[in-house]
């Protein structure tokens, strides 16, 4: 199975401080799908505010704290078994991109500050529970692989449900790929309160022992069911979106998983906190639909090394989304809203130049989105929708310009 993601699990390094025995590098490497932003780099994680709290106050908390290294290994093993890991980084790949040539911000993107506000006031047990929830990406993983109960709503309060459904319908109509088999599915952080569902994720997907899974689920539910963690609706639990395709191949231990776009409540609610609620739903779903175009058109094949190959597909998905968002037969957004959706992509950019899941710097993601906007705008009068393969071929020609060094 292939899965494409925005970024999320490195949040664990911010949630659970390094001084409480969670190595930053381990937290960041816990998910091969994660694009570690400069904002959540090791140095940022170490300097994150740490609440003055006592040691975990329950035996299961002690067990979970001691078991973090094994938990990381279990999570990594499961992703490898499911085919989700990126290729191992070889020494030759480490230097494929020279970070000194690129302009990367040192400040956190506004959305990261927004979704992590208040963490310094959490208790250690709350941090530990949140770390496990993020490390195993529980709500998102359930939505990708297992059947989740409907009716489907988007955003923790259902605010984006109508917009999400309409955008998905419009994307199917707009692009020329086979898309009737793709499902649009939400991921809700509040599912962490349902111990049976969390236990099923641990046992079915991660192959953890039933008793440990149940105890961990109970501990998570007890800590998440608090106002501080918004009863599961804290955006950081689901600040992600996935596009996955089984390509007709059953997933080991699970079976045939339908092609899906999974949108976490947290990515919608999080960007609303920074004033981008008007465009985030369309931008995110458009980006993930772009990955399904890549699946259908065979656009994932690349001879590039891992960081550059992933960057290429992510920037292309940004461009697919921006083209749809701007095109008069798509969302028909004008310049003010174009500037807003460019901000969405820029704020999930990263400077993890040697990471196999590097998604492109904020500047590169902005340029890719603006290029897609420009292609649509240049043909606004004609209203012609380019075939997806033609659009992709044009993107390949300009990719070297989009990723050119930009350090001043």
mmCIF file of N, CA, C and O in Angstrom, residues 61-154:
data_model
loop_
_atom_site.group_PDB
_atom_site.id
_atom_site.type_symbol
_atom_site.label_atom_id
_atom_site.label_comp_id
_atom_site.label_asym_id
_atom_site.label_seq_id
_atom_site.Cartn_x
_atom_site.Cartn_y
_atom_site.Cartn_z
ATOM 1 N N UNK A 61 1.126 3.791 33.489
ATOM 2 C CA UNK A 61 1.937 4.904 33.003
ATOM 3 C C UNK A 61 3.418 4.562 33.106
ATOM 4 O O UNK A 61 4.198 4.838 32.189
ATOM 5 N N UNK A 62 3.814 3.948 34.236
ATOM 6 C CA UNK A 62 5.206 3.528 34.393
ATOM 7 C C UNK A 62 5.585 2.537 33.300
ATOM 8 O O UNK A 62 6.670 2.604 32.721
ATOM 9 N N UNK A 63 4.677 1.601 33.024
ATOM 10 C CA UNK A 63 4.949 0.583 32.010
ATOM 11 C C UNK A 63 5.065 1.216 30.625
ATOM 12 O O UNK A 63 5.961 0.873 29.842
ATOM 13 N N UNK A 64 4.186 2.160 30.320
ATOM 14 C CA UNK A 64 4.221 2.805 29.010
ATOM 15 C C UNK A 64 5.460 3.669 28.857
ATOM 16 O O UNK A 64 6.065 3.729 27.776
ATOM 17 N N UNK A 65 5.847 4.345 29.935
ATOM 18 C CA UNK A 65 7.048 5.166 29.886
ATOM 19 C C UNK A 65 8.270 4.306 29.622
ATOM 20 O O UNK A 65 9.103 4.621 28.772
ATOM 21 N N UNK A 66 8.368 3.188 30.341
ATOM 22 C CA UNK A 66 9.505 2.294 30.158
ATOM 23 C C UNK A 66 9.477 1.623 28.788
ATOM 24 O O UNK A 66 10.522 1.257 28.241
ATOM 25 N N UNK A 67 8.277 1.461 28.242
ATOM 26 C CA UNK A 67 8.132 0.735 26.980
ATOM 27 C C UNK A 67 8.213 1.585 25.734
ATOM 28 O O UNK A 67 8.004 1.064 24.627
ATOM 29 N N UNK A 68 8.530 2.871 25.872
ATOM 30 C CA UNK A 68 8.573 3.730 24.684
ATOM 31 C C UNK A 68 9.547 3.236 23.609
ATOM 32 O O UNK A 68 9.206 3.231 22.421
ATOM 33 N N UNK A 69 10.759 2.822 23.956
ATOM 34 C CA UNK A 69 11.654 2.322 22.903
ATOM 35 C C UNK A 69 11.069 1.128 22.155
ATOM 36 O O UNK A 69 11.134 1.058 20.928
ATOM 37 N N UNK A 70 10.478 0.187 22.899
ATOM 38 C CA UNK A 70 9.859 -0.966 22.243
ATOM 39 C C UNK A 70 8.654 -0.548 21.418
ATOM 40 O O UNK A 70 8.391 -1.110 20.347
ATOM 41 N N UNK A 71 7.930 0.457 21.900
ATOM 42 C CA UNK A 71 6.775 0.944 21.149
ATOM 43 C C UNK A 71 7.204 1.528 19.816
ATOM 44 O O UNK A 71 6.564 1.329 18.789
ATOM 45 N N UNK A 72 8.295 2.273 19.829
ATOM 46 C CA UNK A 72 8.815 2.823 18.578
ATOM 47 C C UNK A 72 9.148 1.713 17.597
ATOM 48 O O UNK A 72 8.824 1.780 16.408
ATOM 49 N N UNK A 73 9.809 0.676 18.100
ATOM 50 C CA UNK A 73 10.193 -0.429 17.228
ATOM 51 C C UNK A 73 8.956 -1.139 16.679
ATOM 52 O O UNK A 73 8.920 -1.528 15.502
ATOM 53 N N UNK A 74 7.944 -1.309 17.526
ATOM 54 C CA UNK A 74 6.722 -1.982 17.078
ATOM 55 C C UNK A 74 6.019 -1.175 15.997
ATOM 56 O O UNK A 74 5.526 -1.714 15.001
ATOM 57 N N UNK A 75 5.976 0.152 16.192
ATOM 58 C CA UNK A 75 5.345 1.006 15.196
ATOM 59 C C UNK A 75 6.104 0.939 13.873
ATOM 60 O O UNK A 75 5.505 0.845 12.798
ATOM 61 N N UNK A 76 7.433 0.969 13.957
ATOM 62 C CA UNK A 76 8.242 0.908 12.742
ATOM 63 C C UNK A 76 8.080 -0.439 12.045
ATOM 64 O O UNK A 76 7.992 -0.511 10.812
ATOM 65 N N UNK A 77 8.032 -1.528 12.832
ATOM 66 C CA UNK A 77 7.875 -2.867 12.253
ATOM 67 C C UNK A 77 6.554 -2.980 11.517
ATOM 68 O O UNK A 77 6.478 -3.546 10.414
ATOM 69 N N UNK A 78 5.505 -2.437 12.116
ATOM 70 C CA UNK A 78 4.189 -2.525 11.482
ATOM 71 C C UNK A 78 4.172 -1.751 10.172
ATOM 72 O O UNK A 78 3.618 -2.218 9.174
ATOM 73 N N UNK A 79 4.764 -0.578 10.148
ATOM 74 C CA UNK A 79 4.793 0.186 8.911
ATOM 75 C C UNK A 79 5.591 -0.531 7.828
ATOM 76 O O UNK A 79 5.238 -0.509 6.656
ATOM 77 N N UNK A 80 6.682 -1.199 8.242
ATOM 78 C CA UNK A 80 7.452 -1.961 7.269
ATOM 79 C C UNK A 80 6.630 -3.139 6.737
ATOM 80 O O UNK A 80 6.627 -3.417 5.537
ATOM 81 N N UNK A 81 5.920 -3.813 7.626
ATOM 82 C CA UNK A 81 5.094 -4.950 7.225
ATOM 83 C C UNK A 81 3.993 -4.537 6.267
ATOM 84 O O UNK A 81 3.624 -5.266 5.340
ATOM 85 N N UNK A 82 3.457 -3.333 6.488
ATOM 86 C CA UNK A 82 2.372 -2.846 5.642
ATOM 87 C C UNK A 82 2.885 -2.149 4.387
ATOM 88 O O UNK A 82 2.098 -1.687 3.570
ATOM 89 N N UNK A 83 4.217 -2.064 4.259
ATOM 90 C CA UNK A 83 4.776 -1.439 3.073
ATOM 91 C C UNK A 83 4.733 0.069 3.094
ATOM 92 O O UNK A 83 4.739 0.714 2.043
ATOM 93 N N UNK A 84 4.719 0.677 4.279
ATOM 94 C CA UNK A 84 4.595 2.123 4.384
ATOM 95 C C UNK A 84 5.925 2.831 4.553
ATOM 96 O O UNK A 84 5.998 4.044 4.417
ATOM 97 N N UNK A 85 6.970 2.093 4.859
ATOM 98 C CA UNK A 85 8.259 2.745 5.091
ATOM 99 C C UNK A 85 8.867 3.230 3.790
ATOM 100 O O UNK A 85 8.745 2.589 2.747
ATOM 101 N N UNK A 86 9.546 4.366 3.857
ATOM 102 C CA UNK A 86 10.360 4.813 2.742
ATOM 103 C C UNK A 86 11.614 3.944 2.670
ATOM 104 O O UNK A 86 11.976 3.251 3.622
ATOM 105 N N UNK A 87 12.283 3.977 1.537
ATOM 106 C CA UNK A 87 13.520 3.214 1.391
ATOM 107 C C UNK A 87 14.557 3.709 2.397
ATOM 108 O O UNK A 87 14.633 4.905 2.678
ATOM 109 N N UNK A 88 15.379 2.799 2.925
ATOM 110 C CA UNK A 88 16.421 3.230 3.868
ATOM 111 C C UNK A 88 17.342 4.257 3.210
ATOM 112 O O UNK A 88 17.639 4.196 2.024
ATOM 113 N N UNK A 89 17.778 5.177 4.029
ATOM 114 C CA UNK A 89 18.626 6.261 3.541
ATOM 115 C C UNK A 89 20.061 5.777 3.425
ATOM 116 O O UNK A 89 20.668 5.403 4.411
ATOM 117 N N UNK A 90 20.579 5.756 2.220
ATOM 118 C CA UNK A 90 21.976 5.372 2.027
ATOM 119 C C UNK A 90 22.871 6.590 2.151
ATOM 120 O O UNK A 90 22.432 7.735 2.038
ATOM 121 N N UNK A 91 24.149 6.340 2.366
ATOM 122 C CA UNK A 91 25.073 7.459 2.581
ATOM 123 C C UNK A 91 25.099 8.398 1.377
ATOM 124 O O UNK A 91 25.247 9.616 1.524
ATOM 125 N N UNK A 92 24.909 7.840 0.178
ATOM 126 C CA UNK A 92 24.935 8.695 -1.007
ATOM 127 C C UNK A 92 23.763 9.655 -1.055
ATOM 128 O O UNK A 92 23.838 10.713 -1.680
ATOM 129 N N UNK A 93 22.690 9.280 -0.386
ATOM 130 C CA UNK A 93 21.482 10.098 -0.409
ATOM 131 C C UNK A 93 21.604 11.278 0.541
ATOM 132 O O UNK A 93 20.952 12.308 0.371
ATOM 133 N N UNK A 94 22.450 11.139 1.549
ATOM 134 C CA UNK A 94 22.531 12.157 2.592
ATOM 135 C C UNK A 94 22.916 13.518 2.046
ATOM 136 O O UNK A 94 22.560 14.547 2.619
ATOM 137 N N UNK A 95 23.622 13.540 0.933
ATOM 138 C CA UNK A 95 24.103 14.810 0.392
ATOM 139 C C UNK A 95 23.396 15.218 -0.897
ATOM 140 O O UNK A 95 23.883 16.096 -1.613
ATOM 141 N N UNK A 96 22.238 14.605 -1.189
ATOM 142 C CA UNK A 96 21.593 14.920 -2.468
ATOM 143 C C UNK A 96 21.074 16.342 -2.499
ATOM 144 O O UNK A 96 20.932 16.933 -3.556
ATOM 145 N N UNK A 97 20.772 16.895 -1.333
ATOM 146 C CA UNK A 97 20.311 18.278 -1.287
ATOM 147 C C UNK A 97 21.164 19.004 -0.265
ATOM 148 O O UNK A 97 21.273 18.570 0.872
ATOM 149 N N UNK A 98 21.744 20.109 -0.665
ATOM 150 C CA UNK A 98 22.596 20.884 0.226
ATOM 151 C C UNK A 98 21.744 21.915 0.956
ATOM 152 O O UNK A 98 21.291 22.886 0.352
ATOM 153 N N UNK A 99 21.488 21.729 2.253
ATOM 154 C CA UNK A 99 20.606 22.636 2.979
ATOM 155 C C UNK A 99 21.129 24.056 3.082
ATOM 156 O O UNK A 99 20.363 24.976 3.332
ATOM 157 N N UNK A 100 22.418 24.259 2.865
ATOM 158 C CA UNK A 100 22.948 25.622 2.966
ATOM 159 C C UNK A 100 22.510 26.487 1.795
ATOM 160 O O UNK A 100 22.675 27.700 1.829
ATOM 161 N N UNK A 101 21.961 25.864 0.751
ATOM 162 C CA UNK A 101 21.567 26.617 -0.435
ATOM 163 C C UNK A 101 20.099 27.039 -0.414
ATOM 164 O O UNK A 101 19.625 27.663 -1.363
ATOM 165 N N UNK A 102 19.390 26.681 0.632
ATOM 166 C CA UNK A 102 17.957 26.931 0.648
ATOM 167 C C UNK A 102 17.556 27.810 1.818
ATOM 168 O O UNK A 102 18.103 27.699 2.923
ATOM 169 N N UNK A 103 16.587 28.664 1.557
ATOM 170 C CA UNK A 103 16.062 29.561 2.575
ATOM 171 C C UNK A 103 15.021 28.820 3.401
ATOM 172 O O UNK A 103 13.990 28.411 2.869
ATOM 173 N N UNK A 104 15.303 28.626 4.673
ATOM 174 C CA UNK A 104 14.368 27.931 5.549
ATOM 175 C C UNK A 104 14.143 28.760 6.813
ATOM 176 O O UNK A 104 15.101 29.175 7.468
ATOM 177 N N UNK A 105 12.898 28.982 7.163
ATOM 178 C CA UNK A 105 12.617 29.786 8.358
ATOM 179 C C UNK A 105 13.014 29.052 9.624
ATOM 180 O O UNK A 105 12.950 27.822 9.695
ATOM 181 N N UNK A 106 13.430 29.806 10.619
ATOM 182 C CA UNK A 106 13.763 29.207 11.908
ATOM 183 C C UNK A 106 12.594 29.279 12.876
ATOM 184 O O UNK A 106 12.554 28.539 13.862
ATOM 185 N N UNK A 107 11.635 30.141 12.610
ATOM 186 C CA UNK A 107 10.464 30.262 13.487
ATOM 187 C C UNK A 107 9.438 29.196 13.159
ATOM 188 O O UNK A 107 9.354 28.705 12.024
ATOM 189 N N UNK A 108 8.676 28.801 14.162
ATOM 190 C CA UNK A 108 7.581 27.866 13.924
ATOM 191 C C UNK A 108 6.568 28.470 12.959
ATOM 192 O O UNK A 108 6.288 29.669 13.017
ATOM 193 N N UNK A 109 5.957 27.661 12.091
ATOM 194 C CA UNK A 109 4.832 28.174 11.320
ATOM 195 C C UNK A 109 3.685 28.498 12.276
ATOM 196 O O UNK A 109 3.522 27.829 13.305
ATOM 197 N N UNK A 110 2.887 29.515 11.984
ATOM 198 C CA UNK A 110 1.805 29.895 12.901
ATOM 199 C C UNK A 110 0.885 28.748 13.288
ATOM 200 O O UNK A 110 0.445 28.659 14.430
ATOM 201 N N UNK A 111 0.615 27.851 12.346
ATOM 202 C CA UNK A 111 -0.325 26.771 12.659
ATOM 203 C C UNK A 111 0.243 25.828 13.712
ATOM 204 O O UNK A 111 -0.499 25.297 14.546
ATOM 205 N N UNK A 112 1.567 25.625 13.707
ATOM 206 C CA UNK A 112 2.158 24.743 14.721
ATOM 207 C C UNK A 112 2.036 25.364 16.102
ATOM 208 O O UNK A 112 1.692 24.683 17.071
ATOM 209 N N UNK A 113 2.324 26.657 16.199
ATOM 210 C CA UNK A 113 2.152 27.333 17.484
ATOM 211 C C UNK A 113 0.705 27.250 17.951
ATOM 212 O O UNK A 113 0.436 27.082 19.151
ATOM 213 N N UNK A 114 -0.226 27.360 17.011
ATOM 214 C CA UNK A 114 -1.649 27.356 17.369
ATOM 215 C C UNK A 114 -2.090 26.013 17.920
ATOM 216 O O UNK A 114 -2.807 25.940 18.928
ATOM 217 N N UNK A 115 -1.661 24.916 17.287
ATOM 218 C CA UNK A 115 -2.164 23.606 17.717
ATOM 219 C C UNK A 115 -1.414 23.047 18.918
ATOM 220 O O UNK A 115 -1.871 22.071 19.536
ATOM 221 N N UNK A 116 -0.266 23.636 19.252
ATOM 222 C CA UNK A 116 0.475 23.163 20.430
ATOM 223 C C UNK A 116 0.350 24.110 21.616
ATOM 224 O O UNK A 116 0.967 23.875 22.654
ATOM 225 N N UNK A 117 -0.448 25.151 21.476
ATOM 226 C CA UNK A 117 -0.632 26.084 22.590
ATOM 227 C C UNK A 117 -1.234 25.355 23.789
ATOM 228 O O UNK A 117 -2.179 24.585 23.654
ATOM 229 N N UNK A 118 -0.668 25.582 24.954
ATOM 230 C CA UNK A 118 -1.189 24.989 26.175
ATOM 231 C C UNK A 118 -0.548 23.680 26.585
ATOM 232 O O UNK A 118 -0.801 23.185 27.693
ATOM 233 N N UNK A 119 0.288 23.107 25.730
ATOM 234 C CA UNK A 119 0.925 21.827 26.069
ATOM 235 C C UNK A 119 1.746 21.950 27.349
ATOM 236 O O UNK A 119 1.834 21.000 28.133
ATOM 237 N N UNK A 120 2.333 23.111 27.561
ATOM 238 C CA UNK A 120 3.177 23.278 28.745
ATOM 239 C C UNK A 120 2.389 23.111 30.046
ATOM 240 O O UNK A 120 2.982 22.892 31.111
ATOM 241 N N UNK A 121 1.074 23.198 29.974
ATOM 242 C CA UNK A 121 0.245 23.050 31.175
ATOM 243 C C UNK A 121 -0.271 21.626 31.375
ATOM 244 O O UNK A 121 -0.936 21.349 32.371
ATOM 245 N N UNK A 122 0.006 20.738 30.436
ATOM 246 C CA UNK A 122 -0.457 19.365 30.570
ATOM 247 C C UNK A 122 0.348 18.642 31.650
ATOM 248 O O UNK A 122 1.532 18.932 31.872
ATOM 249 N N UNK A 123 -0.286 17.681 32.284
ATOM 250 C CA UNK A 123 0.433 16.836 33.232
ATOM 251 C C UNK A 123 1.306 15.852 32.473
ATOM 252 O O UNK A 123 1.148 15.645 31.262
ATOM 253 N N UNK A 124 2.206 15.219 33.181
ATOM 254 C CA UNK A 124 3.074 14.246 32.530
ATOM 255 C C UNK A 124 2.272 13.071 31.988
ATOM 256 O O UNK A 124 2.568 12.555 30.900
ATOM 257 N N UNK A 125 1.258 12.624 32.728
ATOM 258 C CA UNK A 125 0.438 11.524 32.232
ATOM 259 C C UNK A 125 -0.311 11.925 30.958
ATOM 260 O O UNK A 125 -0.453 11.119 30.025
ATOM 261 N N UNK A 126 -0.780 13.160 30.907
ATOM 262 C CA UNK A 126 -1.450 13.619 29.688
ATOM 263 C C UNK A 126 -0.478 13.644 28.517
ATOM 264 O O UNK A 126 -0.829 13.242 27.399
ATOM 265 N N UNK A 127 0.735 14.093 28.776
ATOM 266 C CA UNK A 127 1.749 14.105 27.719
ATOM 267 C C UNK A 127 2.075 12.689 27.264
ATOM 268 O O UNK A 127 2.248 12.432 26.065
ATOM 269 N N UNK A 128 2.184 11.780 28.207
ATOM 270 C CA UNK A 128 2.516 10.398 27.861
ATOM 271 C C UNK A 128 1.417 9.773 27.012
ATOM 272 O O UNK A 128 1.678 9.110 26.001
ATOM 273 N N UNK A 129 0.166 9.988 27.403
ATOM 274 C CA UNK A 129 -0.957 9.457 26.631
ATOM 275 C C UNK A 129 -0.973 10.053 25.224
ATOM 276 O O UNK A 129 -1.174 9.340 24.227
ATOM 277 N N UNK A 130 -0.750 11.357 25.146
ATOM 278 C CA UNK A 130 -0.741 12.011 23.841
ATOM 279 C C UNK A 130 0.406 11.505 22.980
ATOM 280 O O UNK A 130 0.258 11.343 21.759
ATOM 281 N N UNK A 131 1.546 11.232 23.602
ATOM 282 C CA UNK A 131 2.693 10.723 22.849
ATOM 283 C C UNK A 131 2.361 9.389 22.197
ATOM 284 O O UNK A 131 2.659 9.170 21.025
ATOM 285 N N UNK A 132 1.735 8.483 22.951
ATOM 286 C CA UNK A 132 1.356 7.192 22.376
ATOM 287 C C UNK A 132 0.325 7.365 21.274
ATOM 288 O O UNK A 132 0.386 6.702 20.230
ATOM 289 N N UNK A 133 -0.624 8.248 21.480
ATOM 290 C CA UNK A 133 -1.655 8.471 20.462
ATOM 291 C C UNK A 133 -1.049 8.987 19.168
ATOM 292 O O UNK A 133 -1.445 8.571 18.072
ATOM 293 N N UNK A 134 -0.059 9.887 19.287
ATOM 294 C CA UNK A 134 0.570 10.466 18.100
ATOM 295 C C UNK A 134 1.600 9.517 17.512
ATOM 296 O O UNK A 134 1.706 9.367 16.292
ATOM 297 N N UNK A 135 2.360 8.848 18.383
ATOM 298 C CA UNK A 135 3.383 7.916 17.918
ATOM 299 C C UNK A 135 2.775 6.833 17.040
ATOM 300 O O UNK A 135 3.304 6.487 15.976
ATOM 301 N N UNK A 136 1.636 6.289 17.456
ATOM 302 C CA UNK A 136 0.951 5.252 16.685
ATOM 303 C C UNK A 136 -0.106 5.828 15.745
ATOM 304 O O UNK A 136 -0.772 5.082 15.043
ATOM 305 N N UNK A 137 -0.248 7.165 15.764
ATOM 306 C CA UNK A 137 -1.147 7.844 14.834
ATOM 307 C C UNK A 137 -2.524 7.171 14.837
ATOM 308 O O UNK A 137 -3.092 6.866 13.776
ATOM 309 N N UNK A 138 -3.063 6.957 16.031
ATOM 310 C CA UNK A 138 -4.198 6.058 16.197
ATOM 311 C C UNK A 138 -5.438 6.478 15.413
ATOM 312 O O UNK A 138 -5.995 5.671 14.642
ATOM 313 N N UNK A 139 -5.943 7.711 15.550
ATOM 314 C CA UNK A 139 -7.162 8.046 14.793
ATOM 315 C C UNK A 139 -6.954 7.972 13.280
ATOM 316 O O UNK A 139 -7.829 7.483 12.552
ATOM 317 N N UNK A 140 -5.815 8.443 12.800
ATOM 318 C CA UNK A 140 -5.559 8.428 11.364
ATOM 319 C C UNK A 140 -5.378 7.007 10.848
ATOM 320 O O UNK A 140 -5.899 6.640 9.784
ATOM 321 N N UNK A 141 -4.649 6.188 11.602
ATOM 322 C CA UNK A 141 -4.413 4.814 11.170
ATOM 323 C C UNK A 141 -5.718 4.032 11.100
ATOM 324 O O UNK A 141 -5.940 3.260 10.161
ATOM 325 N N UNK A 142 -6.588 4.229 12.087
ATOM 326 C CA UNK A 142 -7.887 3.558 12.046
ATOM 327 C C UNK A 142 -8.656 3.955 10.798
ATOM 328 O O UNK A 142 -9.237 3.108 10.102
ATOM 329 N N UNK A 143 -8.670 5.249 10.490
ATOM 330 C CA UNK A 143 -9.436 5.722 9.346
ATOM 331 C C UNK A 143 -8.888 5.195 8.025
ATOM 332 O O UNK A 143 -9.644 4.965 7.079
ATOM 333 N N UNK A 144 -7.577 4.987 7.957
ATOM 334 C CA UNK A 144 -6.972 4.471 6.731
ATOM 335 C C UNK A 144 -7.303 2.998 6.522
ATOM 336 O O UNK A 144 -7.701 2.583 5.430
ATOM 337 N N UNK A 145 -7.145 2.180 7.564
ATOM 338 C CA UNK A 145 -7.163 0.733 7.392
ATOM 339 C C UNK A 145 -8.452 0.035 7.813
ATOM 340 O O UNK A 145 -8.746 -1.057 7.331
ATOM 341 N N UNK A 146 -9.190 0.620 8.730
ATOM 342 C CA UNK A 146 -10.355 -0.067 9.285
ATOM 343 C C UNK A 146 -11.627 0.678 8.917
ATOM 344 O O UNK A 146 -11.609 1.847 8.549
ATOM 345 N N UNK A 147 -12.747 -0.004 9.027
ATOM 346 C CA UNK A 147 -14.032 0.643 8.782
ATOM 347 C C UNK A 147 -14.397 1.491 9.990
ATOM 348 O O UNK A 147 -14.339 1.025 11.132
ATOM 349 N N UNK A 148 -14.749 2.736 9.755
ATOM 350 C CA UNK A 148 -15.124 3.636 10.838
ATOM 351 C C UNK A 148 -16.593 3.987 10.721
ATOM 352 O O UNK A 148 -17.134 4.090 9.613
ATOM 353 N N UNK A 149 -17.274 4.167 11.848
ATOM 354 C CA UNK A 149 -18.717 4.409 11.820
ATOM 355 C C UNK A 149 -19.069 5.779 11.252
ATOM 356 O O UNK A 149 -18.374 6.761 11.477
ATOM 357 N N UNK A 150 -20.155 5.837 10.507
ATOM 358 C CA UNK A 150 -20.664 7.106 9.981
ATOM 359 C C UNK A 150 -21.788 7.615 10.858
ATOM 360 O O UNK A 150 -22.039 7.064 11.935
ATOM 361 N N UNK A 151 -22.497 8.661 10.435
ATOM 362 C CA UNK A 151 -22.258 9.393 9.196
ATOM 363 C C UNK A 151 -20.982 10.216 9.281
ATOM 364 O O UNK A 151 -20.569 10.626 10.360
ATOM 365 N N UNK A 152 -20.365 10.448 8.133
ATOM 366 C CA UNK A 152 -19.090 11.129 8.115
ATOM 367 C C UNK A 152 -19.263 12.644 8.219
ATOM 368 O O UNK A 152 -20.040 13.251 7.486
ATOM 369 N N UNK A 153 -18.517 13.228 9.136
ATOM 370 C CA UNK A 153 -18.477 14.678 9.283
ATOM 371 C C UNK A 153 -17.021 15.110 9.302
ATOM 372 O O UNK A 153 -16.125 14.317 9.631
ATOM 373 N N UNK A 154 -16.779 16.374 8.945
ATOM 374 C CA UNK A 154 -15.408 16.860 8.829
ATOM 375 C C UNK A 154 -15.229 18.103 9.681
ATOM 376 O O UNK A 154 -16.033 19.034 9.623
#
